[in-house]
Coordinates of C-alpha atoms in Angstrom, one line a residue:
X1 CA 82.2 85.1 144.1
X2 CA 80.4 88.3 143.1
X3 CA 83.3 90.4 144.6
X4 CA 85.8 88.3 142.7
X5 CA 84.0 88.7 139.5
X6 CA 83.8 92.5 140.0
X7 CA 87.5 92.7 140.6
X8 CA 88.3 90.7 137.5
X9 CA 85.9 92.8 135.4
X10 CA 87.3 96.1 136.7
X11 CA 90.9 94.9 136.3
X12 CA 90.2 93.8 132.8
X13 CA 88.7 97.1 131.8
X14 CA 91.6 99.0 133.3
X15 CA 94.1 96.8 131.4
X16 CA 92.1 97.3 128.2
X17 CA 92.1 101.1 128.7
X18 CA 95.9 101.1 129.1
X19 CA 96.2 99.7 125.6
X20 CA 93.2 101.4 124.0
X21 CA 92.3 104.5 126.1
X22 CA 89.2 106.6 125.6
X23 CA 89.6 109.1 122.8
X24 CA 89.9 112.0 125.3
X25 CA 92.7 110.1 127.1
X26 CA 94.9 109.4 124.1
X27 CA 98.6 110.5 124.2
X28 CA 99.4 113.4 121.8
X29 CA 102.2 112.7 119.4
X30 CA 105.0 115.1 120.1
X31 CA 108.8 115.1 119.7
X32 CA 109.0 113.5 123.1
X33 CA 106.3 110.8 122.6
X34 CA 107.2 110.0 119.0
X35 CA 110.0 107.6 120.0
X36 CA 107.5 105.7 122.1
X37 CA 105.2 105.3 119.2
X38 CA 108.0 104.2 116.8
X39 CA 109.3 101.6 119.4
X40 CA 105.9 99.9 119.3
X41 CA 106.7 98.7 115.7
X42 CA 109.9 96.8 116.7
X43 CA 108.1 93.6 117.8
X44 CA 106.5 93.0 114.3
X45 CA 110.0 93.5 112.8
X46 CA 111.4 90.8 115.1
X47 CA 108.5 88.5 114.4
X48 CA 109.0 88.9 110.6
X49 CA 112.7 88.1 111.1
X50 CA 111.7 84.9 112.9
X51 CA 109.2 84.0 110.3
X52 CA 112.0 83.9 107.8
X53 CA 114.1 81.6 110.0
X54 CA 113.9 77.8 110.4
X55 CA 112.4 76.1 113.5
X56 CA 111.1 79.3 115.1
X57 CA 107.4 78.3 115.4
X58 CA 107.2 78.1 119.2
X59 CA 109.0 81.4 119.8
X60 CA 106.8 83.1 117.2
X61 CA 103.7 81.9 119.1
X62 CA 105.1 83.2 122.4
X63 CA 105.9 86.6 120.8
X64 CA 102.5 87.0 119.3
X65 CA 100.7 88.6 122.3
X66 CA 103.4 91.2 122.6
X67 CA 103.1 92.1 118.9
X68 CA 99.3 92.4 119.1
X69 CA 99.5 94.5 122.2
X70 CA 102.1 96.8 120.7
X71 CA 100.2 97.2 117.5
X72 CA 97.0 98.1 119.3
X73 CA 98.8 100.7 121.4
X74 CA 100.4 102.2 118.2
X75 CA 97.1 102.6 116.5
X76 CA 94.8 103.6 119.4
X77 CA 96.9 105.0 122.2
X78 CA 98.5 107.9 120.3
X79 CA 96.9 110.8 118.5
X80 CA 97.9 113.8 116.4
X81 CA 95.7 115.8 118.8
X82 CA 94.6 118.2 116.0
X83 CA 91.1 117.8 114.6
X84 CA 92.3 118.5 111.0
X85 CA 94.6 115.5 111.3
X86 CA 91.9 113.0 112.2
X87 CA 92.5 111.1 109.0
X88 CA 96.1 110.3 110.2
X89 CA 94.7 109.0 113.5
X90 CA 92.5 106.8 111.4
X91 CA 95.4 105.7 109.3
X92 CA 97.4 104.7 112.4
X93 CA 94.5 102.5 113.5
X94 CA 94.2 100.9 110.0
X95 CA 97.9 100.2 110.0
X96 CA 97.6 98.6 113.5
X97 CA 95.0 96.2 112.2
X98 CA 97.1 95.3 109.2
X99 CA 100.1 94.5 111.5
X100 CA 97.9 92.3 113.7
X101 CA 96.7 90.4 110.7
X102 CA 100.3 89.9 109.5
X103 CA 101.4 88.8 112.9
X104 CA 98.7 86.2 113.1
X105 CA 99.8 84.9 109.8
X106 CA 103.5 84.9 110.8
X107 CA 102.9 83.2 114.1
X108 CA 100.5 80.4 113.0
X109 CA 102.1 79.4 109.8
X110 CA 104.2 76.6 111.2
X111 CA 106.8 76.4 108.4
X112 CA 107.3 80.1 108.3
X113 CA 106.7 82.6 105.5
X114 CA 107.9 81.0 102.3
X115 CA 108.6 82.5 98.9
X116 CA 107.6 80.6 95.8
X117 CA 109.8 77.6 95.2
X118 CA 111.0 77.3 98.8
X119 CA 110.4 74.3 101.0
X120 CA 111.9 76.1 104.1
X121 CA 112.7 79.8 104.6
X122 CA 115.6 80.7 102.4
X123 CA 115.9 77.2 100.9
X124 CA 114.9 76.6 97.3
X125 CA 113.4 73.2 96.4
X126 CA 115.8 70.9 94.7
X127 CA 119.0 73.0 95.3
X128 CA 121.0 70.9 97.6
X129 CA 124.7 71.3 97.9
X130 CA 127.3 68.7 98.9
X131 CA 127.0 69.1 102.7
X132 CA 123.2 68.3 102.5
X133 CA 122.1 71.9 103.2
X134 CA 120.0 73.9 100.8
X135 CA 121.4 76.8 98.8
X136 CA 120.3 80.2 99.9
X137 CA 118.4 82.2 97.2
X138 CA 120.5 84.7 95.4
X139 CA 120.1 88.3 96.7
X140 CA 120.5 91.6 95.1
X141 CA 123.3 93.7 96.6
X142 CA 122.1 95.8 99.6
X143 CA 123.5 98.2 102.0
X144 CA 121.5 96.5 104.7
X145 CA 122.2 93.1 106.4
X146 CA 120.3 90.2 104.8
X147 CA 118.1 89.7 107.8
X148 CA 116.9 93.3 107.8
X149 CA 116.2 93.2 104.0
X150 CA 114.3 89.9 104.4
X151 CA 112.2 91.1 107.3
X152 CA 111.5 94.4 105.6
X153 CA 110.4 92.8 102.3
X154 CA 108.1 90.5 104.2
X155 CA 106.5 93.3 106.2
X156 CA 106.0 95.7 103.3
X157 CA 104.8 93.3 100.7
X158 CA 101.0 93.4 100.5
X159 CA 100.1 91.6 97.3
X160 CA 103.2 89.4 97.6
X161 CA 103.5 88.2 94.0
X162 CA 106.7 86.1 94.9
X163 CA 105.3 84.8 98.2
X164 CA 103.4 81.6 98.9
X165 CA 100.9 83.2 101.2
X166 CA 99.6 85.6 98.5
X167 CA 98.9 83.2 95.7
X168 CA 95.6 83.9 94.0
X169 CA 95.9 87.7 94.4
X170 CA 95.1 89.5 91.2
X171 CA 97.7 92.0 90.0
X172 CA 97.0 94.2 87.0
X173 CA 99.3 94.0 84.0
X174 CA 102.0 96.6 83.5
X175 CA 100.9 99.7 81.7
X176 CA 104.1 101.7 81.9
X177 CA 107.3 101.2 79.9
X178 CA 109.7 98.9 81.9
X179 CA 112.8 100.7 80.8
X180 CA 114.1 102.4 84.0
X181 CA 114.2 106.0 82.9
X182 CA 111.0 105.9 81.0
X183 CA 109.3 104.2 83.9
X184 CA 110.5 106.8 86.3
X185 CA 109.2 109.6 84.0
X186 CA 105.8 107.9 83.7
X187 CA 105.6 107.4 87.4
X188 CA 106.5 111.0 88.2
X189 CA 103.9 112.2 85.7
X190 CA 101.3 109.9 87.3
X191 CA 102.2 111.1 90.8
X192 CA 101.8 114.8 89.8
X193 CA 98.5 114.1 88.1
X194 CA 97.1 112.2 91.1
X195 CA 98.4 114.9 93.5
X196 CA 96.7 117.7 91.5
X197 CA 93.5 115.6 91.1
X198 CA 93.4 114.8 94.9
X199 CA 94.0 118.4 95.8
X200 CA 91.1 119.5 93.5
X201 CA 88.7 116.9 94.8
X202 CA 89.6 117.5 98.5
X203 CA 89.1 121.2 98.0
X204 CA 85.8 120.6 96.4
X205 CA 84.6 118.4 99.3
X206 CA 85.4 121.1 101.8
X207 CA 83.0 123.5 100.0
X208 CA 80.0 121.7 101.4
X209 CA 78.8 123.0 104.8
X210 CA 79.2 120.5 107.6
X211 CA 80.6 117.8 105.4
X212 CA 83.9 119.7 104.8
X213 CA 84.3 120.7 108.4
X214 CA 86.0 118.8 111.3
X215 CA 82.8 118.8 113.3
X216 CA 81.3 116.7 110.6
X217 CA 77.9 116.7 108.9
X218 CA 75.6 114.5 106.9
X219 CA 75.8 114.4 103.1
X220 CA 72.0 114.4 103.1
X221 CA 70.8 118.1 103.6
X222 CA 67.4 117.7 105.1
X223 CA 66.4 121.3 104.2
X224 CA 66.6 120.4 100.5
X225 CA 63.8 118.8 98.5
X226 CA 64.3 115.1 97.9
X227 CA 65.7 115.3 94.3
X228 CA 68.2 118.0 94.9
X229 CA 69.1 116.4 98.2
X230 CA 70.2 113.2 96.5
X231 CA 71.9 115.0 93.7
X232 CA 74.1 116.7 96.3
X233 CA 74.7 113.6 98.3
X234 CA 75.6 111.6 95.1
X235 CA 78.0 114.4 94.1
X236 CA 79.7 114.3 97.5
X237 CA 79.8 110.5 97.3
X238 CA 81.5 110.6 93.8
X239 CA 83.9 113.2 94.9
X240 CA 84.9 111.2 97.9
X241 CA 85.4 107.9 96.0
X242 CA 87.4 109.7 93.3
X243 CA 89.6 111.4 95.9
X244 CA 90.3 108.0 97.5
X245 CA 91.3 106.6 94.1
X246 CA 93.6 109.6 93.4
X247 CA 95.0 109.2 97.0
X248 CA 95.7 105.5 96.5
X249 CA 97.4 106.3 93.2
X250 CA 99.5 109.2 94.5
X251 CA 100.9 107.3 97.5
X252 CA 101.6 104.2 95.4
X253 CA 103.3 106.3 92.8
X254 CA 105.5 107.9 95.5
X255 CA 106.5 104.5 96.9
X256 CA 107.1 103.2 93.4
X257 CA 109.3 106.2 92.4
X258 CA 111.4 105.9 95.6
X259 CA 111.7 102.1 95.3
X260 CA 113.1 102.3 91.8
X261 CA 115.2 105.4 92.1
X262 CA 116.6 105.1 95.6
X263 CA 116.5 101.3 96.3
X264 CA 117.1 100.3 92.7
X265 CA 114.3 97.8 92.6
X266 CA 113.4 96.8 89.0
X267 CA 110.3 98.5 87.4
X268 CA 108.8 95.1 86.9
X269 CA 108.4 94.8 90.7
X270 CA 105.9 97.7 90.6
X271 CA 102.8 96.7 88.6
X272 CA 99.8 99.1 88.8
X273 CA 98.4 99.5 92.2
X274 CA 94.8 99.4 91.2
X275 CA 92.7 98.4 88.2
X276 CA 89.9 100.4 86.6
X277 CA 86.9 100.4 89.0
X278 CA 84.8 102.6 86.7
X279 CA 84.7 99.8 84.1
X280 CA 83.8 96.9 86.5
X281 CA 80.8 95.0 85.1
X282 CA 80.0 92.9 88.2
X283 CA 80.6 93.2 91.9
X284 CA 82.8 90.1 91.8
X285 CA 85.0 91.8 89.2
X286 CA 85.1 95.1 91.1
X287 CA 86.2 93.6 94.5
X288 CA 88.5 90.8 93.2
X289 CA 90.2 92.6 90.2
X290 CA 89.5 96.2 89.7
X291 CA 89.6 97.6 93.3
X292 CA 92.9 97.7 95.2
X293 CA 94.1 94.2 96.5
X294 CA 96.6 95.4 99.1
X295 CA 94.3 94.4 102.0
X296 CA 93.1 91.1 100.5
X297 CA 95.4 89.1 102.9
X298 CA 94.2 91.1 105.9
X299 CA 90.5 90.3 105.2
X300 CA 91.3 86.7 104.6
X301 CA 93.1 86.3 107.9
X302 CA 90.4 88.0 109.9
X303 CA 87.3 86.6 108.2
X304 CA 87.9 84.5 105.0
X305 CA 89.8 81.7 106.5
X306 CA 87.7 81.4 109.7
X307 CA 84.6 81.7 107.6
X308 CA 85.6 78.8 105.3
X309 CA 86.4 76.7 108.4
X310 CA 82.9 77.3 109.7
X311 CA 80.8 77.3 106.6
X312 CA 82.8 76.4 103.5
X313 CA 82.9 78.6 100.5
X314 CA 79.8 80.6 101.5
X315 CA 81.5 81.3 104.9
X316 CA 84.6 82.3 103.0
X317 CA 82.8 85.0 101.0
X318 CA 80.7 86.3 103.9
X319 CA 83.6 86.2 106.4
X320 CA 85.9 88.1 104.0
X321 CA 83.4 91.0 103.6
X322 CA 82.4 91.0 107.3
X323 CA 86.1 91.4 108.1
X324 CA 86.4 94.2 105.6
X325 CA 83.5 96.0 107.3
X326 CA 84.9 95.6 110.8
X327 CA 88.4 96.5 109.6
X328 CA 87.2 99.9 108.3
X329 CA 84.8 100.6 111.2
X330 CA 86.8 99.6 114.2
X331 CA 89.7 101.7 113.0
X332 CA 87.2 104.7 112.8
X333 CA 87.1 104.5 116.6
X334 CA 90.3 106.5 116.4
X335 CA 88.3 109.4 115.1
X336 CA 86.8 109.8 118.5
X337 CA 83.2 109.8 117.3
X338 CA 82.2 106.3 118.4
X339 CA 81.3 103.2 116.4
X340 CA 78.7 103.1 113.6
X341 CA 78.1 99.7 112.1
X342 CA 76.4 101.2 109.1
X343 CA 79.9 100.9 107.6
X344 CA 80.2 97.2 108.6
X345 CA 76.8 96.5 107.1
X346 CA 77.7 98.1 103.7
X347 CA 80.8 95.9 103.3
X348 CA 79.1 92.8 104.6
X349 CA 76.3 93.4 102.1
X350 CA 78.7 92.8 99.3
X351 CA 78.9 89.1 100.2
X352 CA 75.2 88.3 99.7
X353 CA 75.2 90.4 96.6
X354 CA 78.1 88.5 95.1
X355 CA 76.4 85.2 96.0
X356 CA 73.3 86.6 94.2
X357 CA 75.5 87.1 91.1
X358 CA 76.5 83.5 91.3
X359 CA 72.9 82.4 91.6
X360 CA 72.0 84.5 88.6
X361 CA 74.7 82.7 86.6
X362 CA 73.4 79.3 87.7
X363 CA 69.8 80.2 86.9
X364 CA 70.4 81.9 83.5
X365 CA 73.7 80.4 82.3
X366 CA 75.1 83.9 81.9
X367 CA 77.5 85.9 83.9
X368 CA 76.6 89.3 85.3
X369 CA 78.4 91.6 82.9
X370 CA 78.2 94.1 80.0
X371 CA 76.4 97.4 80.3
X372 CA 73.7 96.0 82.5
X373 CA 76.4 94.6 84.8
X374 CA 78.1 98.0 85.0
X375 CA 74.8 99.6 85.8
X376 CA 74.3 97.1 88.6
X377 CA 77.7 97.9 90.1
X378 CA 76.9 101.7 89.9
X379 CA 73.5 101.1 91.5
X380 CA 75.1 99.4 94.5
X381 CA 78.2 101.6 94.9
X382 CA 76.5 105.0 94.1
X383 CA 73.3 104.0 95.8
X384 CA 73.9 101.9 98.9
X385 CA 77.5 103.2 99.1
X386 CA 76.2 106.6 100.2
X387 CA 75.4 105.1 103.7
X388 CA 79.2 104.4 104.0
X389 CA 80.3 107.9 103.0
X390 CA 77.6 109.6 105.1
X391 CA 78.8 107.7 108.2
X392 CA 82.4 108.9 107.7
X393 CA 81.4 112.5 106.9
X394 CA 79.2 112.7 110.0
X395 CA 82.3 111.9 112.1
X396 CA 84.4 114.6 110.5
X397 CA 86.3 112.6 107.8
X398 CA 85.6 115.3 105.1
X399 CA 87.2 118.0 107.3
X400 CA 90.4 116.2 107.7
X401 CA 93.6 117.6 106.0
X402 CA 95.1 115.3 103.4
X403 CA 97.1 117.9 101.6
X404 CA 98.4 120.7 103.8
X405 CA 97.0 124.1 102.6
X406 CA 100.6 125.4 102.1
X407 CA 101.2 122.6 99.5
X408 CA 97.7 122.9 97.9
X409 CA 97.8 124.7 94.5
X410 CA 94.0 125.0 94.5
X411 CA 93.8 126.6 98.0
X412 CA 96.8 128.8 97.4
X413 CA 95.3 130.0 94.2
X414 CA 91.9 130.8 95.9
X415 CA 93.7 132.6 98.7
X416 CA 95.7 134.7 96.2
X417 CA 92.4 135.6 94.5
X418 CA 90.9 136.6 97.9
X419 CA 88.5 133.6 98.3
X420 CA 88.5 131.9 101.7
X421 CA 91.4 131.4 104.1
X422 CA 94.6 129.5 103.6
X423 CA 94.5 127.6 106.9

């Protein structure tokens, strides 16, 4: 029995390492291996196609293990193999976790993935025709076959305003003119602003010794007295958070511009990607409205729904933030610097703190809000949040290349003036 158990254990570890190898054994992404990486995304496309077809529940469940295995391999088996590109390794892992969450949803939703007003995929409620079948929804003209457009829309929608699965997701109101040309101009201006801001912030982070290098370093410089030490760490923390916001905005602006200009989607389909986190007056408001909501469905699948099944509404809140922490930290394994559940703890901590806000409201009859509420949010994010950024910086996050130096106005300008190197 002991020998059998040993063989099973060794075999399981070897099988696991085929899918998720050790960091030093990952496959470098080259022109010859890139097709292998891209092919791993085909199963999720097929699953999304099936999720928009009637009576496919059984085959979706059978396909699920293949999709999950392919997603894990896409995120953890391949690497850019360049220390400066570690952020893209991390991005592949984050994408893999999103794909797995989507695949679980597609497979276990028995009726398939429905749009609002549908009772079966592609069949609007109350629109029966003479032969007893339901009328297909009207589609915009597309150069792609309907099944490709349908699957692509399902895969790429994150907040899903027109989908049943995403109901309850907060979407900020439009702030740009909805006339097409004016919208494109505003989006292009926003993209350029976010690009320049991200470039400035990324360049500033790389000034700090250790922190701005691929080898990594703590944001807390032990050689400094305690007050200057925390002034520096807070500065790095704010620069990092601001860079993330600028990066979110830049990428979303690019997708928005391409979607409207090239694919002719209406401007109304592209509401703001994020609210205004700086003005949040409670943690509940920050995480449910002002922060980006693209990953809300991912966290609910991994933790919110199981948590509710186990412990009701309290389990829903705790499970959602635990899933958020694990999502961010397990993907960081792709950085090749191990696992640090300090990150998991920070995100999980938001659950009890939001419950505390609810208890405050019950005890006092007043919501957390106003200036004191904003101060509370800043205390949590700029105080406790430093443990999160420190963990990432120690593992080389700050040394990663987001904007290539050849495209960086800040670094090109510094190089022209004789400061630093351009690579």
